[in-house]
Amino acid sequence: MSLFDGPPVDREQVDFAVSLAERAGRLARDRFFGGDTAASLKADGSEVTAADRAVEEFVRAELARHAPDDEVYGEEGGTTAGTSGRRWVVDPIDGTYYFARRIPLFTTTLALEDEHGPAIGVIHEPVTGRTVFAGRGRGCRESTGGPATPVRVNGQDRVGGAVTGVANPGTWSEELLAALHRRVFLFPSGDVVGLVTGQVDAFVVAGAPMGYEDLAPLPVIVHEAGGRVTDLDGDPLLTGNGTVLATNGVLHDALLAVTRGLPHARDWTALRAADPR
């Protein structure tokens, strides 16, 4: 049985999720342009800002009003238990590293999971105002402030020179970087939004592992746009090793043949230790 064999998700639920992500994104944007970007370190060594916490608190408050029986998992606040069998997954500022350094490349993301699996995924870009979203059985769409329009992956069928977006390449293993560099065109500005709108042919995340909140919106967005997404070893994304291989579907098996079994990360923290000046 496919992860997406469940019934189409309610359209009003999709509209609510998109509206909530966009409203949360406006709060993140206001904090960004207002200069509220100072970061501190969490216990796990990752960065967090006051804006991360404020945006997540806003989303949690709205979900408590709209869907009080649903479980909520957020990057900053952990899990709030629910009884409905549905779970919302919140990443208030995906790209805190960029946000804290005043680089406008962060997103606000939201996902809904139900008893059938991934149901809704939303990726909102607060600075550009662009939103890409999908609901199970409802297709994938893009909005830039006006009416949303359907989007779909491209039909590129040749691995050689395939335009492949990358994330965190500075933390990749040498073996993975070299293997892909020999076969495809590595494009530093590509991402999942670029994939599902046909601008890139594939997207790879490796090195520093992604959190569940980073991954949760991707399966339904990529599937509904006609693509395919797994980890770099071909295992299901949400239970995999924290890496991402998202493609237009046509190229997926060929790219898995390149990436499967390779080490994904290097010890980037050792670089400074080796040169302690």
mmCIF file of C-alpha atoms in Angstrom:
data_model
loop_
_atom_site.group_PDB
_atom_site.id
_atom_site.type_symbol
_atom_site.label_atom_id
_atom_site.label_comp_id
_atom_site.label_asym_id
_atom_site.label_seq_id
_atom_site.Cartn_x
_atom_site.Cartn_y
_atom_site.Cartn_z
ATOM 1 C CA MET A 1 0.000 0.000 0.000
ATOM 2 C CA SER A 2 1.308 3.422 -0.968
ATOM 3 C CA LEU A 3 1.894 6.146 1.591
ATOM 4 C CA PHE A 4 -0.599 8.242 -0.386
ATOM 5 C CA ASP A 5 -3.440 5.774 -0.898
ATOM 6 C CA GLY A 6 -5.608 7.562 1.666
ATOM 7 C CA PRO A 7 -8.572 9.728 0.689
ATOM 8 C CA PRO A 8 -8.086 13.319 -0.497
ATOM 9 C CA VAL A 9 -7.586 15.678 2.400
ATOM 10 C CA ASP A 10 -10.295 18.240 3.118
ATOM 11 C CA ARG A 11 -9.747 21.350 1.004
ATOM 12 C CA GLU A 12 -10.683 23.683 3.860
ATOM 13 C CA GLN A 13 -7.966 22.063 5.953
ATOM 14 C CA VAL A 14 -5.440 22.837 3.212
ATOM 15 C CA ASP A 15 -6.610 26.451 3.054
ATOM 16 C CA PHE A 16 -6.273 26.772 6.819
ATOM 17 C CA ALA A 17 -2.740 25.344 6.803
ATOM 18 C CA VAL A 18 -1.644 27.708 4.038
ATOM 19 C CA SER A 19 -3.161 30.711 5.794
ATOM 20 C CA LEU A 20 -1.536 29.782 9.093
ATOM 21 C CA ALA A 21 1.913 29.279 7.566
ATOM 22 C CA GLU A 22 1.675 32.600 5.750
ATOM 23 C CA ARG A 23 0.558 34.473 8.861
ATOM 24 C CA ALA A 24 3.372 32.892 10.847
ATOM 25 C CA GLY A 25 5.767 33.821 8.073
ATOM 26 C CA ARG A 26 4.725 37.450 8.271
ATOM 27 C CA LEU A 27 5.666 37.430 11.947
ATOM 28 C CA ALA A 28 9.059 35.915 11.082
ATOM 29 C CA ARG A 29 9.559 38.509 8.340
ATOM 30 C CA ASP A 30 8.723 41.368 10.691
ATOM 31 C CA ARG A 31 11.213 40.065 13.256
ATOM 32 C CA PHE A 32 13.833 39.682 10.525
ATOM 33 C CA PHE A 33 13.523 43.216 9.191
ATOM 34 C CA GLY A 34 13.125 44.575 12.704
ATOM 35 C CA GLY A 35 16.589 43.285 13.578
ATOM 36 C CA ASP A 36 15.435 40.678 16.108
ATOM 37 C CA THR A 37 17.843 38.027 14.823
ATOM 38 C CA ALA A 38 20.341 37.392 17.640
ATOM 39 C CA ALA A 39 20.910 33.675 18.191
ATOM 40 C CA SER A 40 21.862 31.532 21.154
ATOM 41 C CA LEU A 41 22.856 27.862 21.290
ATOM 42 C CA LYS A 42 20.500 25.096 22.385
ATOM 43 C CA ALA A 43 21.663 22.042 24.290
ATOM 44 C CA ASP A 44 22.145 20.121 21.029
ATOM 45 C CA GLY A 45 24.453 22.832 19.661
ATOM 46 C CA SER A 46 21.979 24.219 17.119
ATOM 47 C CA GLU A 47 21.015 27.871 17.032
ATOM 48 C CA VAL A 48 17.732 29.420 18.135
ATOM 49 C CA THR A 49 16.420 32.980 18.158
ATOM 50 C CA ALA A 50 13.637 34.711 20.033
ATOM 51 C CA ALA A 51 11.825 34.844 16.701
ATOM 52 C CA ASP A 52 11.885 31.032 16.373
ATOM 53 C CA ARG A 53 10.130 30.742 19.719
ATOM 54 C CA ALA A 54 7.666 33.583 19.074
ATOM 55 C CA VAL A 55 6.592 32.227 15.689
ATOM 56 C CA GLU A 56 6.123 28.707 17.037
ATOM 57 C CA GLU A 57 4.106 30.006 19.998
ATOM 58 C CA PHE A 58 1.858 31.854 17.548
ATOM 59 C CA VAL A 59 1.298 28.713 15.469
ATOM 60 C CA ARG A 60 0.595 26.610 18.561
ATOM 61 C CA ALA A 61 -1.950 29.146 19.823
ATOM 62 C CA GLU A 62 -3.769 29.167 16.475
ATOM 63 C CA LEU A 63 -3.806 25.363 16.322
ATOM 64 C CA ALA A 64 -5.136 25.185 19.881
ATOM 65 C CA ARG A 65 -8.101 27.282 18.748
ATOM 66 C CA HIS A 66 -8.662 25.626 15.386
ATOM 67 C CA ALA A 67 -7.856 22.000 16.209
ATOM 68 C CA PRO A 68 -7.650 21.580 19.992
ATOM 69 C CA ASP A 69 -7.687 17.774 19.822
ATOM 70 C CA ASP A 70 -4.757 17.490 17.391
ATOM 71 C CA GLU A 71 -1.218 16.690 18.475
ATOM 72 C CA VAL A 72 1.404 19.344 17.728
ATOM 73 C CA TYR A 73 5.126 18.802 17.354
ATOM 74 C CA GLY A 74 7.385 21.839 17.004
ATOM 75 C CA GLU A 75 11.132 22.205 16.727
ATOM 76 C CA GLU A 76 11.320 24.484 19.751
ATOM 77 C CA GLY A 77 8.481 23.307 22.002
ATOM 78 C CA GLY A 78 8.457 19.563 21.439
ATOM 79 C CA THR A 79 5.191 17.611 21.563
ATOM 80 C CA THR A 80 1.769 18.653 22.817
ATOM 81 C CA ALA A 81 -0.320 15.498 23.003
ATOM 82 C CA GLY A 82 -3.617 15.123 21.138
ATOM 83 C CA THR A 83 -6.465 12.622 20.884
ATOM 84 C CA SER A 84 -7.685 12.992 17.279
ATOM 85 C CA GLY A 85 -5.077 10.866 15.516
ATOM 86 C CA ARG A 86 -3.849 13.926 13.596
ATOM 87 C CA ARG A 87 -0.514 15.645 14.155
ATOM 88 C CA TRP A 88 0.777 19.042 13.050
ATOM 89 C CA VAL A 89 4.530 19.477 12.591
ATOM 90 C CA VAL A 90 5.892 23.015 12.818
ATOM 91 C CA ASP A 91 9.236 24.497 11.844
ATOM 92 C CA PRO A 92 8.837 28.202 12.629
ATOM 93 C CA ILE A 93 12.070 29.282 10.948
ATOM 94 C CA ASP A 94 13.691 26.650 8.772
ATOM 95 C CA GLY A 95 17.117 28.172 8.212
ATOM 96 C CA THR A 96 17.826 29.799 11.563
ATOM 97 C CA TYR A 97 21.518 29.958 10.567
ATOM 98 C CA TYR A 98 20.575 32.279 7.702
ATOM 99 C CA PHE A 99 18.001 34.214 9.722
ATOM 100 C CA ALA A 100 20.495 34.949 12.506
ATOM 101 C CA ARG A 101 22.987 36.296 9.969
ATOM 102 C CA ARG A 102 20.377 38.425 8.204
ATOM 103 C CA ILE A 103 20.443 36.343 5.025
ATOM 104 C CA PRO A 104 16.868 36.170 3.642
ATOM 105 C CA LEU A 105 16.859 32.460 2.758
ATOM 106 C CA PHE A 106 14.724 31.037 5.562
ATOM 107 C CA THR A 107 11.251 29.501 5.350
ATOM 108 C CA THR A 108 8.305 28.764 7.612
ATOM 109 C CA THR A 109 6.968 25.234 7.189
ATOM 110 C CA LEU A 110 3.937 23.310 8.370
ATOM 111 C CA ALA A 111 2.775 19.739 7.868
ATOM 112 C CA LEU A 112 -0.271 17.714 8.842
ATOM 113 C CA GLU A 113 -0.238 13.944 9.291
ATOM 114 C CA ASP A 114 -3.333 11.806 9.820
ATOM 115 C CA GLU A 115 -4.142 8.121 10.149
ATOM 116 C CA HIS A 116 -3.297 7.638 6.454
ATOM 117 C CA GLY A 117 0.104 9.345 6.590
ATOM 118 C CA PRO A 118 1.305 12.708 5.216
ATOM 119 C CA ALA A 119 -1.748 14.833 4.450
ATOM 120 C CA ILE A 120 -0.638 18.456 3.976
ATOM 121 C CA GLY A 121 2.689 20.182 3.434
ATOM 122 C CA VAL A 122 3.342 23.919 3.258
ATOM 123 C CA ILE A 123 6.596 25.768 2.574
ATOM 124 C CA HIS A 124 6.324 29.548 2.860
ATOM 125 C CA GLU A 125 9.107 32.001 2.018
ATOM 126 C CA PRO A 126 8.479 35.017 4.273
ATOM 127 C CA VAL A 127 10.712 37.459 2.394
ATOM 128 C CA THR A 128 9.574 36.668 -1.161
ATOM 129 C CA GLY A 129 5.989 35.910 -0.160
ATOM 130 C CA ARG A 130 5.989 32.703 -2.189
ATOM 131 C CA THR A 131 4.180 29.616 -0.876
ATOM 132 C CA VAL A 132 4.287 26.089 -2.240
ATOM 133 C CA PHE A 133 1.761 23.674 -0.759
ATOM 134 C CA ALA A 134 0.076 20.358 -1.343
ATOM 135 C CA GLY A 135 -2.741 18.288 0.067
ATOM 136 C CA ARG A 136 -3.036 14.536 -0.421
ATOM 137 C CA GLY A 137 -5.089 13.976 -3.544
ATOM 138 C CA ARG A 138 -5.310 17.734 -4.190
ATOM 139 C CA GLY A 139 -2.166 18.378 -6.218
ATOM 140 C CA CYS A 140 0.686 20.771 -5.559
ATOM 141 C CA ARG A 141 0.295 24.521 -6.008
ATOM 142 C CA GLU A 142 2.280 27.727 -5.841
ATOM 143 C CA SER A 143 1.100 31.146 -4.728
ATOM 144 C CA THR A 144 2.930 34.457 -4.814
ATOM 145 C CA GLY A 145 0.141 36.559 -3.375
ATOM 146 C CA GLY A 146 -2.461 35.970 -6.068
ATOM 147 C CA PRO A 147 -4.483 32.868 -6.961
ATOM 148 C CA ALA A 148 -2.563 29.638 -6.505
ATOM 149 C CA THR A 149 -1.535 27.792 -9.660
ATOM 150 C CA PRO A 150 -0.713 24.097 -10.144
ATOM 151 C CA VAL A 151 2.968 23.161 -10.366
ATOM 152 C CA ARG A 152 4.701 19.990 -11.475
ATOM 153 C CA VAL A 153 8.188 18.552 -11.759
ATOM 154 C CA ASN A 154 9.907 18.615 -15.140
ATOM 155 C CA GLY A 155 10.495 15.651 -17.458
ATOM 156 C CA GLN A 156 14.296 15.640 -17.597
ATOM 157 C CA ASP A 157 15.341 12.035 -18.283
ATOM 158 C CA ARG A 158 19.141 12.235 -18.525
ATOM 159 C CA VAL A 159 21.280 11.998 -15.404
ATOM 160 C CA GLY A 160 24.303 13.478 -17.129
ATOM 161 C CA GLY A 161 24.263 17.193 -16.342
ATOM 162 C CA ALA A 162 20.981 17.015 -14.442
ATOM 163 C CA VAL A 163 20.547 20.251 -12.504
ATOM 164 C CA THR A 164 20.709 19.157 -8.871
ATOM 165 C CA GLY A 165 20.100 21.527 -5.986
ATOM 166 C CA VAL A 166 22.217 20.999 -2.887
ATOM 167 C CA ALA A 167 21.905 21.836 0.803
ATOM 168 C CA ASN A 168 24.698 21.818 3.401
ATOM 169 C CA PRO A 169 27.429 20.808 0.896
ATOM 170 C CA GLY A 170 30.150 22.008 3.268
ATOM 171 C CA THR A 171 29.234 19.126 5.588
ATOM 172 C CA TRP A 172 29.040 16.426 2.891
ATOM 173 C CA SER A 173 31.513 13.589 2.675
ATOM 174 C CA GLU A 174 34.185 13.875 0.006
ATOM 175 C CA GLU A 175 32.948 10.623 -1.545
ATOM 176 C CA LEU A 176 29.367 11.866 -1.999
ATOM 177 C CA LEU A 177 30.422 15.259 -3.287
ATOM 178 C CA ALA A 178 32.824 13.766 -5.829
ATOM 179 C CA ALA A 179 30.401 11.065 -6.998
ATOM 180 C CA LEU A 180 27.638 13.556 -7.736
ATOM 181 C CA HIS A 181 30.035 16.157 -9.143
ATOM 182 C CA ARG A 182 31.138 13.635 -11.774
ATOM 183 C CA ARG A 183 27.577 13.001 -12.974
ATOM 184 C CA VAL A 184 25.375 16.043 -12.417
ATOM 185 C CA PHE A 185 25.460 19.828 -12.314
ATOM 186 C CA LEU A 186 25.422 20.784 -8.638
ATOM 187 C CA PHE A 187 23.338 23.932 -8.229
ATOM 188 C CA PRO A 188 23.712 25.734 -4.881
ATOM 189 C CA SER A 189 20.467 27.699 -5.194
ATOM 190 C CA GLY A 190 18.179 24.736 -5.879
ATOM 191 C CA ASP A 191 15.710 23.391 -3.325
ATOM 192 C CA VAL A 192 12.457 21.432 -3.103
ATOM 193 C CA VAL A 193 10.488 24.467 -4.254
ATOM 194 C CA GLY A 194 12.717 24.610 -7.327
ATOM 195 C CA LEU A 195 12.169 20.894 -7.925
ATOM 196 C CA VAL A 196 8.375 20.937 -7.793
ATOM 197 C CA THR A 197 8.182 24.046 -9.981
ATOM 198 C CA GLY A 198 10.380 22.407 -12.626
ATOM 199 C CA GLN A 199 13.409 24.668 -12.183
ATOM 200 C CA VAL A 200 15.749 21.896 -11.051
ATOM 201 C CA ASP A 201 15.756 18.182 -11.782
ATOM 202 C CA ALA A 202 16.740 16.907 -8.332
ATOM 203 C CA PHE A 203 17.615 18.075 -4.824
ATOM 204 C CA VAL A 204 20.036 16.526 -2.331
ATOM 205 C CA VAL A 205 20.504 17.132 1.388
ATOM 206 C CA ALA A 206 23.322 15.394 3.242
ATOM 207 C CA GLY A 207 25.925 16.107 5.900
ATOM 208 C CA ALA A 208 24.319 17.641 8.961
ATOM 209 C CA PRO A 209 21.183 15.487 9.448
ATOM 210 C CA MET A 210 17.776 17.042 8.997
ATOM 211 C CA GLY A 211 15.293 17.089 11.846
ATOM 212 C CA TYR A 212 11.858 15.506 11.479
ATOM 213 C CA GLU A 213 10.296 18.976 11.318
ATOM 214 C CA ASP A 214 12.496 19.768 8.285
ATOM 215 C CA LEU A 215 11.365 16.637 6.457
ATOM 216 C CA ALA A 216 7.665 16.416 7.339
ATOM 217 C CA PRO A 217 6.247 18.688 4.575
ATOM 218 C CA LEU A 218 8.297 17.109 1.786
ATOM 219 C CA PRO A 219 6.656 13.722 1.021
ATOM 220 C CA VAL A 220 3.223 15.073 0.111
ATOM 221 C CA ILE A 221 4.590 18.148 -1.690
ATOM 222 C CA VAL A 222 6.954 16.122 -3.881
ATOM 223 C CA HIS A 223 4.446 13.316 -4.518
ATOM 224 C CA GLU A 224 1.607 15.634 -5.485
ATOM 225 C CA ALA A 225 3.937 17.457 -7.910
ATOM 226 C CA GLY A 226 4.730 14.167 -9.642
ATOM 227 C CA GLY A 227 8.143 13.547 -8.104
ATOM 228 C CA ARG A 228 9.689 11.059 -5.717
ATOM 229 C CA VAL A 229 11.574 11.504 -2.446
ATOM 230 C CA THR A 230 13.582 9.099 -0.250
ATOM 231 C CA ASP A 231 16.764 9.287 1.736
ATOM 232 C CA LEU A 232 20.060 8.800 -0.120
ATOM 233 C CA ASP A 233 19.937 5.045 0.468
ATOM 234 C CA GLY A 234 16.434 4.727 -0.968
ATOM 235 C CA ASP A 235 14.652 4.283 2.346
ATOM 236 C CA PRO A 236 11.415 6.126 3.230
ATOM 237 C CA LEU A 237 12.200 9.751 3.984
ATOM 238 C CA LEU A 238 10.450 10.134 7.334
ATOM 239 C CA THR A 239 12.041 7.013 8.845
ATOM 240 C CA GLY A 240 15.367 7.275 7.045
ATOM 241 C CA ASN A 241 18.789 8.583 7.966
ATOM 242 C CA GLY A 242 18.087 12.328 7.779
ATOM 243 C CA THR A 243 19.336 12.779 4.216
ATOM 244 C CA VAL A 244 17.143 13.720 1.247
ATOM 245 C CA LEU A 245 17.041 12.694 -2.397
ATOM 246 C CA ALA A 246 14.120 14.415 -4.101
ATOM 247 C CA THR A 247 13.782 14.073 -7.864
ATOM 248 C CA ASN A 248 11.377 14.428 -10.748
ATOM 249 C CA GLY A 249 10.814 10.681 -10.407
ATOM 250 C CA VAL A 250 12.311 9.764 -13.770
ATOM 251 C CA LEU A 251 15.865 10.246 -12.475
ATOM 252 C CA HIS A 252 15.394 8.762 -9.033
ATOM 253 C CA ASP A 253 16.688 5.213 -9.479
ATOM 254 C CA ALA A 254 19.664 6.388 -11.518
ATOM 255 C CA LEU A 255 20.646 8.907 -8.852
ATOM 256 C CA LEU A 256 20.165 6.325 -6.093
ATOM 257 C CA ALA A 257 22.673 4.167 -7.952
ATOM 258 C CA VAL A 258 25.161 7.006 -7.463
ATOM 259 C CA THR A 259 24.421 7.837 -3.817
ATOM 260 C CA ARG A 260 23.419 4.531 -2.185
ATOM 261 C CA GLY A 261 25.991 3.187 0.232
ATOM 262 C CA LEU A 262 28.274 6.225 0.221
ATOM 263 C CA PRO A 263 29.171 8.008 3.469
ATOM 264 C CA HIS A 264 27.014 11.120 3.681
ATOM 265 C CA ALA A 265 28.855 13.433 6.058
ATOM 266 C CA ARG A 266 32.279 14.519 7.204
ATOM 267 C CA ASP A 267 33.317 15.734 10.649
ATOM 268 C CA TRP A 268 33.193 19.424 9.821
ATOM 269 C CA THR A 269 33.627 20.374 13.487
ATOM 270 C CA ALA A 270 37.140 18.904 13.369
ATOM 271 C CA LEU A 271 38.280 21.474 10.822
ATOM 272 C CA ARG A 272 38.879 24.230 13.354
ATOM 273 C CA ALA A 273 40.297 21.808 15.887
ATOM 274 C CA ALA A 274 42.918 20.848 13.308
ATOM 275 C CA ASP A 275 43.842 24.530 12.867
ATOM 276 C CA PRO A 276 43.451 26.051 16.328
ATOM 277 C CA ARG A 277 44.824 29.479 15.508
#
